[in-house]
Coordinates of C-alpha atoms and ligand atoms in Angstrom, one line a residue:
M845 CA 149.0 194.8 154.0
R846 CA 150.0 192.1 151.5
E847 CA 149.8 193.1 147.9
D848 CA 147.2 191.4 145.7
L849 CA 150.0 189.7 143.8
F850 CA 150.9 187.6 146.8
L851 CA 147.3 186.7 147.7
K852 CA 147.5 184.4 144.6
D853 CA 149.5 181.9 146.7
F854 CA 146.7 181.8 149.3
L855 CA 143.6 181.2 147.1
D856 CA 141.2 178.4 148.0
R857 CA 142.0 175.3 145.8
G858 CA 138.6 175.4 144.1
S859 CA 139.1 179.0 142.8
L860 CA 142.6 178.2 141.8
M861 CA 141.6 175.2 139.8
Q862 CA 138.9 177.2 138.1
I863 CA 141.5 179.7 137.0
Q864 CA 143.8 177.0 135.9
F865 CA 141.1 175.3 133.8
E866 CA 140.1 178.5 132.0
R867 CA 143.7 179.4 131.3
L868 CA 144.6 175.9 130.2
R869 CA 141.6 175.8 127.8
E870 CA 142.6 179.1 126.2
T871 CA 146.2 178.0 125.9
L872 CA 145.3 174.8 124.2
E873 CA 143.2 176.7 121.7
R874 CA 145.9 179.2 121.1
V875 CA 148.7 176.7 120.4
Y876 CA 146.5 174.6 118.2
T877 CA 145.7 177.5 116.0
R878 CA 149.1 179.2 116.1
V879 CA 151.8 176.6 116.3
P880 CA 151.9 174.0 113.5
F881 CA 153.8 171.6 115.7
Y882 CA 150.9 171.4 118.2
R883 CA 148.3 171.1 115.5
R884 CA 150.2 168.1 114.1
S885 CA 150.9 166.5 117.5
F886 CA 147.3 167.0 118.7
D887 CA 145.9 165.7 115.4
A888 CA 148.2 162.7 115.6
A889 CA 147.0 161.9 119.1
G890 CA 143.4 162.4 118.1
V891 CA 142.7 165.2 120.5
K892 CA 141.2 168.7 120.1
P893 CA 141.5 171.6 122.5
G894 CA 137.7 171.3 123.1
D895 CA 138.3 167.8 124.6
L896 CA 139.5 169.4 127.8
T897 CA 136.4 169.3 130.1
C898 CA 138.3 169.2 133.4
L899 CA 142.0 169.6 134.4
E900 CA 142.5 165.8 134.5
D901 CA 141.7 165.7 130.7
L902 CA 145.1 167.2 130.1
A903 CA 146.5 163.7 130.4
K904 CA 145.0 163.0 127.0
F905 CA 147.3 165.5 125.4
P906 CA 150.7 164.6 124.1
F907 CA 154.0 165.6 125.8
T908 CA 156.5 168.2 124.5
M909 CA 160.2 167.1 124.8
K910 CA 163.4 168.9 124.7
D911 CA 164.1 167.4 121.3
D912 CA 160.9 169.1 120.0
L913 CA 162.5 172.5 120.8
R914 CA 165.8 171.4 119.2
D915 CA 163.9 170.2 116.1
H916 CA 162.3 173.6 115.7
Y917 CA 165.4 175.6 116.5
P918 CA 165.5 178.5 117.1
F919 CA 162.0 180.0 117.0
G920 CA 159.8 177.3 115.4
L921 CA 157.6 176.7 118.5
F922 CA 156.9 180.4 119.1
A923 CA 153.2 181.2 119.3
T924 CA 153.6 184.9 118.5
E925 CA 155.3 186.9 115.8
L926 CA 159.0 187.5 116.5
S927 CA 158.1 191.2 116.4
D928 CA 156.1 190.7 119.6
V929 CA 159.0 189.0 121.4
V930 CA 161.0 191.4 123.5
R931 CA 163.6 189.1 125.0
I932 CA 165.4 185.9 124.0
H933 CA 167.3 183.6 126.4
A934 CA 168.9 180.2 125.8
S935 CA 170.3 177.4 127.8
S936 CA 173.4 175.6 126.7
G937 CA 172.9 171.9 126.6
T938 CA 175.7 169.4 127.0
T939 CA 175.7 168.8 123.2
G940 CA 174.9 170.8 120.2
K941 CA 172.8 173.8 119.8
P942 CA 171.3 175.8 122.7
T943 CA 167.6 175.6 123.7
V944 CA 166.1 179.0 122.7
V945 CA 163.2 180.6 124.6
G946 CA 161.4 183.9 124.0
Y947 CA 159.2 186.3 126.0
T948 CA 156.7 188.9 125.1
Q949 CA 156.2 192.1 127.1
E950 CA 153.4 190.3 129.0
D951 CA 155.7 187.2 129.6
V952 CA 158.4 189.5 131.1
R953 CA 155.7 191.0 133.4
I954 CA 154.6 187.6 134.6
W955 CA 158.2 186.4 135.1
S956 CA 158.9 189.5 137.3
E957 CA 155.7 188.7 139.2
V958 CA 156.6 185.0 139.9
M959 CA 160.1 186.0 140.8
A960 CA 158.8 188.7 143.2
R961 CA 156.6 186.0 144.7
T962 CA 159.7 183.8 145.0
F963 CA 161.5 186.4 147.1
Q964 CA 158.4 187.3 149.1
C965 CA 157.9 183.6 149.9
I966 CA 161.4 183.5 151.3
G967 CA 160.9 186.6 153.5
I968 CA 162.9 189.1 151.4
G969 CA 161.3 192.5 150.7
P970 CA 161.8 196.3 150.5
G971 CA 164.7 197.3 152.6
D972 CA 166.7 194.2 151.7
V973 CA 170.0 194.8 149.7
V974 CA 170.3 191.9 147.4
Q975 CA 173.5 190.8 145.6
N976 CA 172.5 189.0 142.4
A977 CA 175.3 186.7 141.5
Y978 CA 173.4 184.6 139.0
G979 CA 174.9 185.0 135.5
Y980 CA 173.4 187.8 133.4
G981 CA 173.2 187.0 129.7
L982 CA 171.6 184.2 127.9
F983 CA 171.2 182.3 131.2
T984 CA 167.8 183.1 132.7
G985 CA 169.1 183.3 136.3
G986 CA 170.5 186.9 136.4
L987 CA 167.8 188.9 134.6
G988 CA 165.0 186.7 136.0
A989 CA 166.0 187.4 139.6
H990 CA 166.8 191.1 138.8
Y991 CA 163.4 191.9 137.5
G992 CA 161.7 190.2 140.4
L993 CA 163.7 192.0 142.9
E994 CA 163.0 195.4 141.3
R995 CA 159.3 194.5 141.1
L996 CA 159.3 193.8 144.8
G997 CA 161.1 197.0 145.6
C998 CA 164.4 195.6 146.9
T999 CA 167.8 197.2 146.3
V1000 CA 169.4 195.0 143.7
I1001 CA 173.1 194.8 143.0
P1002 CA 173.5 193.3 139.5
M1003 CA 176.9 191.5 140.1
S1004 CA 176.4 188.5 137.7
G1005 CA 178.7 185.5 138.3
G1006 CA 182.4 185.5 138.9
N1007 CA 184.9 188.0 140.1
T1008 CA 184.9 186.6 143.6
E1009 CA 187.0 189.3 145.3
K1010 CA 184.7 192.0 144.1
Q1011 CA 181.7 190.0 145.2
L1012 CA 183.1 189.8 148.7
L1013 CA 184.0 193.5 148.8
V1014 CA 180.5 194.5 147.7
M1015 CA 178.9 192.1 150.1
R1016 CA 180.7 193.7 153.0
D1017 CA 180.7 197.4 152.0
F1018 CA 177.2 197.6 150.6
G1019 CA 175.6 195.9 153.6
V1020 CA 174.2 193.0 151.6
T1021 CA 171.3 191.2 153.4
A1022 CA 170.5 188.5 150.7
I1023 CA 172.5 186.8 148.0
C1024 CA 171.3 184.9 144.9
C1025 CA 173.6 182.4 143.2
T1026 CA 174.2 178.6 142.7
P1027 CA 174.8 176.9 146.1
S1028 CA 178.2 175.7 144.8
Y1029 CA 179.3 179.2 144.0
F1030 CA 178.1 180.4 147.4
L1031 CA 180.3 177.8 149.0
H1032 CA 183.2 179.1 147.1
L1033 CA 182.4 182.7 148.2
A1034 CA 182.2 181.5 151.8
E1035 CA 185.5 179.8 151.7
Q1036 CA 187.3 182.7 150.1
A1037 CA 185.7 185.1 152.6
A1038 CA 186.9 182.9 155.5
A1039 CA 190.4 182.6 154.0
A1040 CA 190.6 186.4 153.8
G1041 CA 189.8 186.6 157.5
T1042 CA 186.3 188.2 156.9
P1043 CA 183.9 185.3 157.2
I1044 CA 180.3 185.7 155.8
S1045 CA 179.1 185.1 159.4
Q1046 CA 180.4 188.6 160.2
T1047 CA 178.4 190.3 157.4
K1048 CA 174.8 191.3 157.3
V1049 CA 173.8 188.5 154.9
K1050 CA 170.8 186.6 156.2
Y1051 CA 169.3 184.8 153.2
G1052 CA 170.7 182.7 150.4
V1053 CA 168.5 182.2 147.4
F1054 CA 170.0 179.1 145.8
G1055 CA 169.0 177.0 142.7
A1056 CA 169.9 176.1 139.2
E1057 CA 171.6 172.9 140.2
P1058 CA 170.8 170.0 142.6
W1059 CA 172.0 170.3 146.1
S1060 CA 171.3 168.0 149.1
D1061 CA 170.0 168.7 152.6
E1062 CA 173.4 167.8 153.9
M1063 CA 174.8 170.6 151.7
R1064 CA 172.3 173.0 153.1
L1065 CA 173.3 172.1 156.6
R1066 CA 177.0 172.6 155.8
I1067 CA 176.3 176.0 154.1
E1068 CA 174.2 177.2 157.1
A1069 CA 176.7 176.1 159.7
L1070 CA 179.6 177.7 157.8
T1071 CA 178.0 181.1 157.3
G1072 CA 175.1 181.5 159.7
I1073 CA 172.7 182.4 156.8
S1074 CA 169.3 180.7 156.1
A1075 CA 169.6 178.8 152.7
F1076 CA 166.5 178.6 150.5
D1077 CA 165.9 176.4 147.4
I1078 CA 164.4 177.9 144.3
Y1079 CA 163.6 176.0 141.1
G1080 CA 163.0 176.7 137.5
L1081 CA 164.1 176.0 134.0
S1082 CA 164.4 178.1 130.8
E1083 CA 161.8 176.2 128.9
V1084 CA 159.1 177.0 131.5
I1085 CA 160.2 180.6 132.2
G1086 CA 163.6 180.5 134.0
P1087 CA 163.8 180.8 137.8
G1088 CA 160.4 181.6 139.3
V1089 CA 158.6 178.2 138.8
A1090 CA 158.8 177.2 142.5
S1091 CA 160.3 178.4 145.8
E1092 CA 160.7 177.4 149.4
C1093 CA 159.2 179.4 152.2
P1094 CA 160.6 179.4 155.8
A1095 CA 158.8 176.1 156.5
K1096 CA 161.3 174.5 154.0
A1097 CA 158.9 171.7 153.5
G1098 CA 158.9 171.6 149.7
L1099 CA 158.8 174.3 147.0
H1100 CA 155.6 176.3 146.3
V1101 CA 154.8 176.0 142.6
F1102 CA 153.3 179.2 141.1
E1103 CA 150.4 177.1 139.9
D1104 CA 148.3 179.9 138.5
H1105 CA 150.9 180.1 135.7
F1106 CA 152.5 176.7 135.6
Y1107 CA 150.3 173.6 135.8
P1108 CA 152.4 170.7 137.3
E1109 CA 152.0 167.0 136.8
I1110 CA 154.1 164.0 137.9
I1111 CA 154.4 161.1 135.5
D1112 CA 156.0 157.8 135.4
P1113 CA 159.0 158.4 133.2
E1114 CA 158.7 155.0 131.6
T1115 CA 155.0 154.8 130.8
G1116 CA 154.0 158.5 130.7
E1117 CA 151.1 157.8 133.0
V1118 CA 150.1 160.5 135.5
L1119 CA 151.0 159.5 139.1
P1120 CA 149.0 160.2 142.2
E1121 CA 150.0 162.9 144.7
G1122 CA 152.9 162.1 146.9
T1123 CA 154.4 159.6 144.3
E1124 CA 157.9 160.3 143.0
G1125 CA 158.2 160.7 139.3
E1126 CA 159.1 163.1 136.5
L1127 CA 157.9 166.7 136.7
V1128 CA 155.9 167.9 133.7
F1129 CA 154.7 171.5 133.3
T1130 CA 152.2 173.2 131.1
M1131 CA 152.5 176.9 130.9
I1132 CA 149.0 178.4 131.1
T1133 CA 149.7 182.1 130.7
K1134 CA 152.9 182.2 128.5
Q1135 CA 152.4 184.1 125.2
A1136 CA 155.6 183.7 123.2
L1137 CA 156.4 180.0 124.0
P1138 CA 153.6 178.2 125.8
L1139 CA 154.7 174.6 126.0
I1140 CA 152.1 171.8 126.7
R1141 CA 153.1 169.0 129.1
Y1142 CA 156.8 169.8 128.9
R1143 CA 158.9 166.9 130.3
T1144 CA 161.5 168.3 132.5
R1145 CA 163.4 165.1 133.3
D1146 CA 163.6 166.4 136.9
I1147 CA 162.5 163.9 139.5
S1148 CA 160.1 165.1 142.3
S1149 CA 156.7 164.6 143.8
L1150 CA 153.7 166.9 144.5
T1151 CA 151.4 167.7 147.4
S1152 CA 148.5 170.0 147.5
A1153 CA 148.2 169.9 151.3
K1154 CA 148.2 173.4 152.8
C1155 CA 151.6 174.5 154.0
A1156 CA 152.4 175.7 157.6
C1157 CA 153.0 179.1 156.0
G1158 CA 149.3 179.2 154.9
R1159 CA 150.0 179.0 151.2
T1160 CA 147.6 176.8 149.3
V1161 CA 149.5 176.3 146.0
A1162 CA 151.0 172.8 145.5
R1163 CA 154.5 172.1 146.7
M1164 CA 157.0 170.0 144.9
A1165 CA 159.7 168.0 146.7
R1166 CA 163.3 169.3 146.2
V1167 CA 164.8 168.0 142.9
S1168 CA 167.6 165.8 143.9
H1169 CA 168.3 164.4 140.5
R1170 CA 167.2 164.2 136.9
S1171 CA 166.0 161.0 135.2
D1172 CA 169.0 161.5 132.8
D1173 CA 171.8 162.1 135.3
M1174 CA 171.7 158.5 136.5
L1175 CA 175.1 156.9 136.2
I1176 CA 175.4 153.3 135.5
V1177 CA 178.6 151.8 136.9
R1178 CA 179.1 148.1 136.4
G1179 CA 175.4 147.8 135.9
I1180 CA 174.5 149.5 139.1
N1181 CA 172.5 152.7 139.1
L1182 CA 173.7 155.6 141.1
Y1183 CA 173.0 159.3 141.4
P1184 CA 175.5 162.0 142.1
S1185 CA 173.2 163.5 144.8
Q1186 CA 173.2 160.2 146.7
I1187 CA 177.0 160.3 146.7
E1188 CA 177.0 163.9 147.8
S1189 CA 174.8 163.0 150.9
L1190 CA 177.0 160.1 151.7
L1191 CA 180.2 162.1 151.6
L1192 CA 178.9 165.0 153.6
E1193 CA 177.5 162.8 156.4
A1194 CA 181.1 161.9 157.2
E1195 CA 183.1 164.2 159.4
G1196 CA 186.2 165.9 158.0
T1197 CA 184.9 166.1 154.4
E1198 CA 184.4 169.4 152.5
P1199 CA 181.4 169.9 150.2
H1200 CA 183.5 169.6 147.1
Y1201 CA 183.8 166.4 145.2
L1202 CA 184.1 164.9 141.7
I1203 CA 183.0 161.5 140.5
V1204 CA 185.4 160.2 137.9
L1205 CA 184.4 157.2 135.7
T1206 CA 187.0 155.4 133.6
R1207 CA 187.1 152.0 132.0
T1208 CA 189.8 149.3 132.2
G1209 CA 189.1 146.7 129.6
A1210 CA 185.4 146.0 129.9
L1211 CA 185.1 147.1 133.5
D1212 CA 184.0 150.5 134.8
D1213 CA 186.1 152.1 137.5
L1214 CA 184.5 154.5 140.0
E1215 CA 186.7 157.1 141.6
I1216 CA 185.4 159.6 144.1
R1217 CA 187.6 162.6 144.7
V1218 CA 186.6 164.5 147.8
E1219 CA 188.2 167.4 149.6
V1220 CA 189.0 167.0 153.2
N1221 CA 189.4 169.9 155.7
A1222 CA 192.8 171.2 156.5
G1223 CA 192.8 169.5 159.9
V1224 CA 192.3 166.0 158.4
F1225 CA 194.6 166.7 155.6
S1226 CA 197.5 167.5 157.8
D1227 CA 196.6 164.6 160.1
E1228 CA 198.7 161.5 160.3
I1229 CA 198.3 159.0 157.5
R1230 CA 196.3 156.9 159.9
G1231 CA 193.5 159.5 160.1
L1232 CA 193.3 159.9 156.4
E1233 CA 193.3 156.1 155.9
A1234 CA 190.4 155.7 158.4
L1235 CA 188.3 158.3 156.6
R1236 CA 189.0 156.7 153.3
A1237 CA 188.0 153.3 154.7
T1238 CA 184.7 154.7 156.1
L1239 CA 183.8 156.3 152.8
R1240 CA 184.7 153.2 150.9
E1241 CA 182.5 151.1 153.2
R1242 CA 179.6 153.4 152.9
V1243 CA 179.7 153.3 149.1
K1244 CA 180.1 149.5 149.2
S1245 CA 177.1 149.0 151.6
L1246 CA 174.9 151.4 149.6
Y1247 CA 175.7 150.1 146.1
G1248 CA 177.7 147.0 146.5
L1249 CA 180.4 148.7 144.5
S1250 CA 184.1 149.1 145.2
A1251 CA 185.0 152.7 144.7
R1252 CA 188.5 154.3 144.8
I1253 CA 188.3 157.2 147.3
T1254 CA 190.8 159.9 146.7
L1255 CA 191.1 162.4 149.5
V1256 CA 192.4 165.7 148.2
E1257 CA 193.6 168.9 149.6
P1258 CA 191.1 171.7 150.4
G1259 CA 190.6 174.0 147.4
S1260 CA 192.0 171.5 144.9
I1261 CA 188.8 170.6 143.1
E1262 CA 187.8 173.2 140.4
R1263 CA 185.2 175.7 141.5
S1264 CA 182.4 176.9 139.3
M1265 CA 180.9 180.3 139.0
G1266 CA 177.6 178.8 137.9
K1267 CA 176.4 175.2 137.8
A1268 CA 178.9 172.9 139.4
K1269 CA 180.3 169.9 137.4
R1270 CA 180.2 166.8 139.6
V1271 CA 180.8 164.0 137.1
L1272 CA 183.7 163.4 134.8
D1273 CA 182.8 160.4 132.6
L1274 CA 185.8 159.3 130.6
R1275 CA 184.5 155.9 129.7
D1276 CA 183.5 156.6 126.1
K1277 CA 186.8 158.2 125.3
G1278 CA 188.8 155.5 127.0
Ligands
DLL1709 O1 168.8 176.9 135.9 C1 166.9 178.4 135.9 C2 167.3 178.8 137.3 C3 168.1 179.9 137.5 C4 166.7 178.2 138.4 C5 168.4 180.3 138.8 C6 167.0 178.6 139.7 C7 167.8 179.6 139.9 P1 168.3 176.0 133.1 O2 169.6 176.5 132.9 O3 167.4 175.9 131.9 O4 167.5 177.0 134.1 O5 168.4 174.7 133.9 C8 167.2 174.0 134.3 O6 168.4 173.0 136.2 O7 165.7 171.3 134.7 C9 167.0 171.3 136.8 O8 167.5 170.1 136.3 C10 168.1 172.2 137.3 N1 167.6 173.0 138.4 C11 167.2 174.2 138.5 N2 166.9 174.6 139.7 C12 167.1 173.5 140.5 C13 167.0 173.2 141.9 C14 167.8 177.4 135.3 N3 166.6 174.1 142.8 C15 167.6 172.7 135.1 N4 167.3 172.0 142.3 C16 166.3 172.1 135.7 C17 167.8 171.0 141.5 C18 167.6 172.5 139.7 N5 167.9 171.2 140.2

């Protein structure tokens, strides 16, 4: 029989919304009395916690931005005493100080619960041997997945990231059935395993639990074809809790949001207006059970959409579309907007390419130059010049027809683009320095 914990994903929407409303009202009261920043921001917006009479009223409340966390670095937005905080994590931004988050004992319990629900949603359970190759440390991936796996009763191997040879040894010798890491690191593991003559398809690994970075459907197909595993997308961010915000199920038709803890909205990133279901926009979360750091209407910058239609798996919680990009990872090249994820799909649709690429932006005078470096498989690479030239021309044309931009396509040897143990780096923007 399914444990009570998991029944939470199958509640009727009316009961779920009642739970959300009660938790939300309590949270608004709590932050208003305990966090000076929220008292000021609610007062400035002319709203009081009591103004929430239905879930939609949340739209009257102000947003929280990443800068608000930075401005109150490190613990200024905590709603509990530091002595009640049992864990600190942080995510390193691209610039400056890290974003610091904290958890009470109860927050850690909830985090373990939502991560257990994540794995259960995928089909992982007791009896599975899970290699956890998300980084342990300030990054939330390692410990978040670890606690969820133990809560569920799986056998967890706390590998952390890196040390590829040992990862492959453990995978084989310990009979690993599921692995957790970034999709880009898994690709690296798969390539190294194949090169060593012991491909992952010959191990017991069935499930890949991948997240922490954007990855396309084409990337999923490549991973599955290469290794024979089933690849699942999981989503989360430190500010909300870490991993455990949303997860795919075997239907792979969007990610189930654990809505009894995280209330999602989609807004227009320009106007801040709440958008109707099914419309693409920026994801915003309000944490309705967090104790140490409950953020109200936190703007993630991640672009997605929501549906509350029941899933084929029977779950009734809302689903978010896979996050293919962030509102702030858009590249503007000669005035044209492009996203690394679109380039990834375009490259991987072509035959002969490998799922490793780097977008390099430079500037000559006033003009931006776009170079796309992509690895090609060994067959193509050793092919006659004519074959390479034809692939280069195909890719150049595809970029041209999609964006109207001329890109320099550089086909490089397999294995020559730097691999990452965690989040992959896809863009090298040298324009400001040049
Ligand atoms: O990456 C938490 C996590 C760990 C999620 C392990 C999944 C697995 P941060 O380091 O704070 O937290 O980065 C959060 O990563 O706002 C997204 O932009 C991106 N991201 C996370 N998961 C996905 C995903 C962790 N499945 C930021 N698809 C988020 C696309 C993702 N982007």
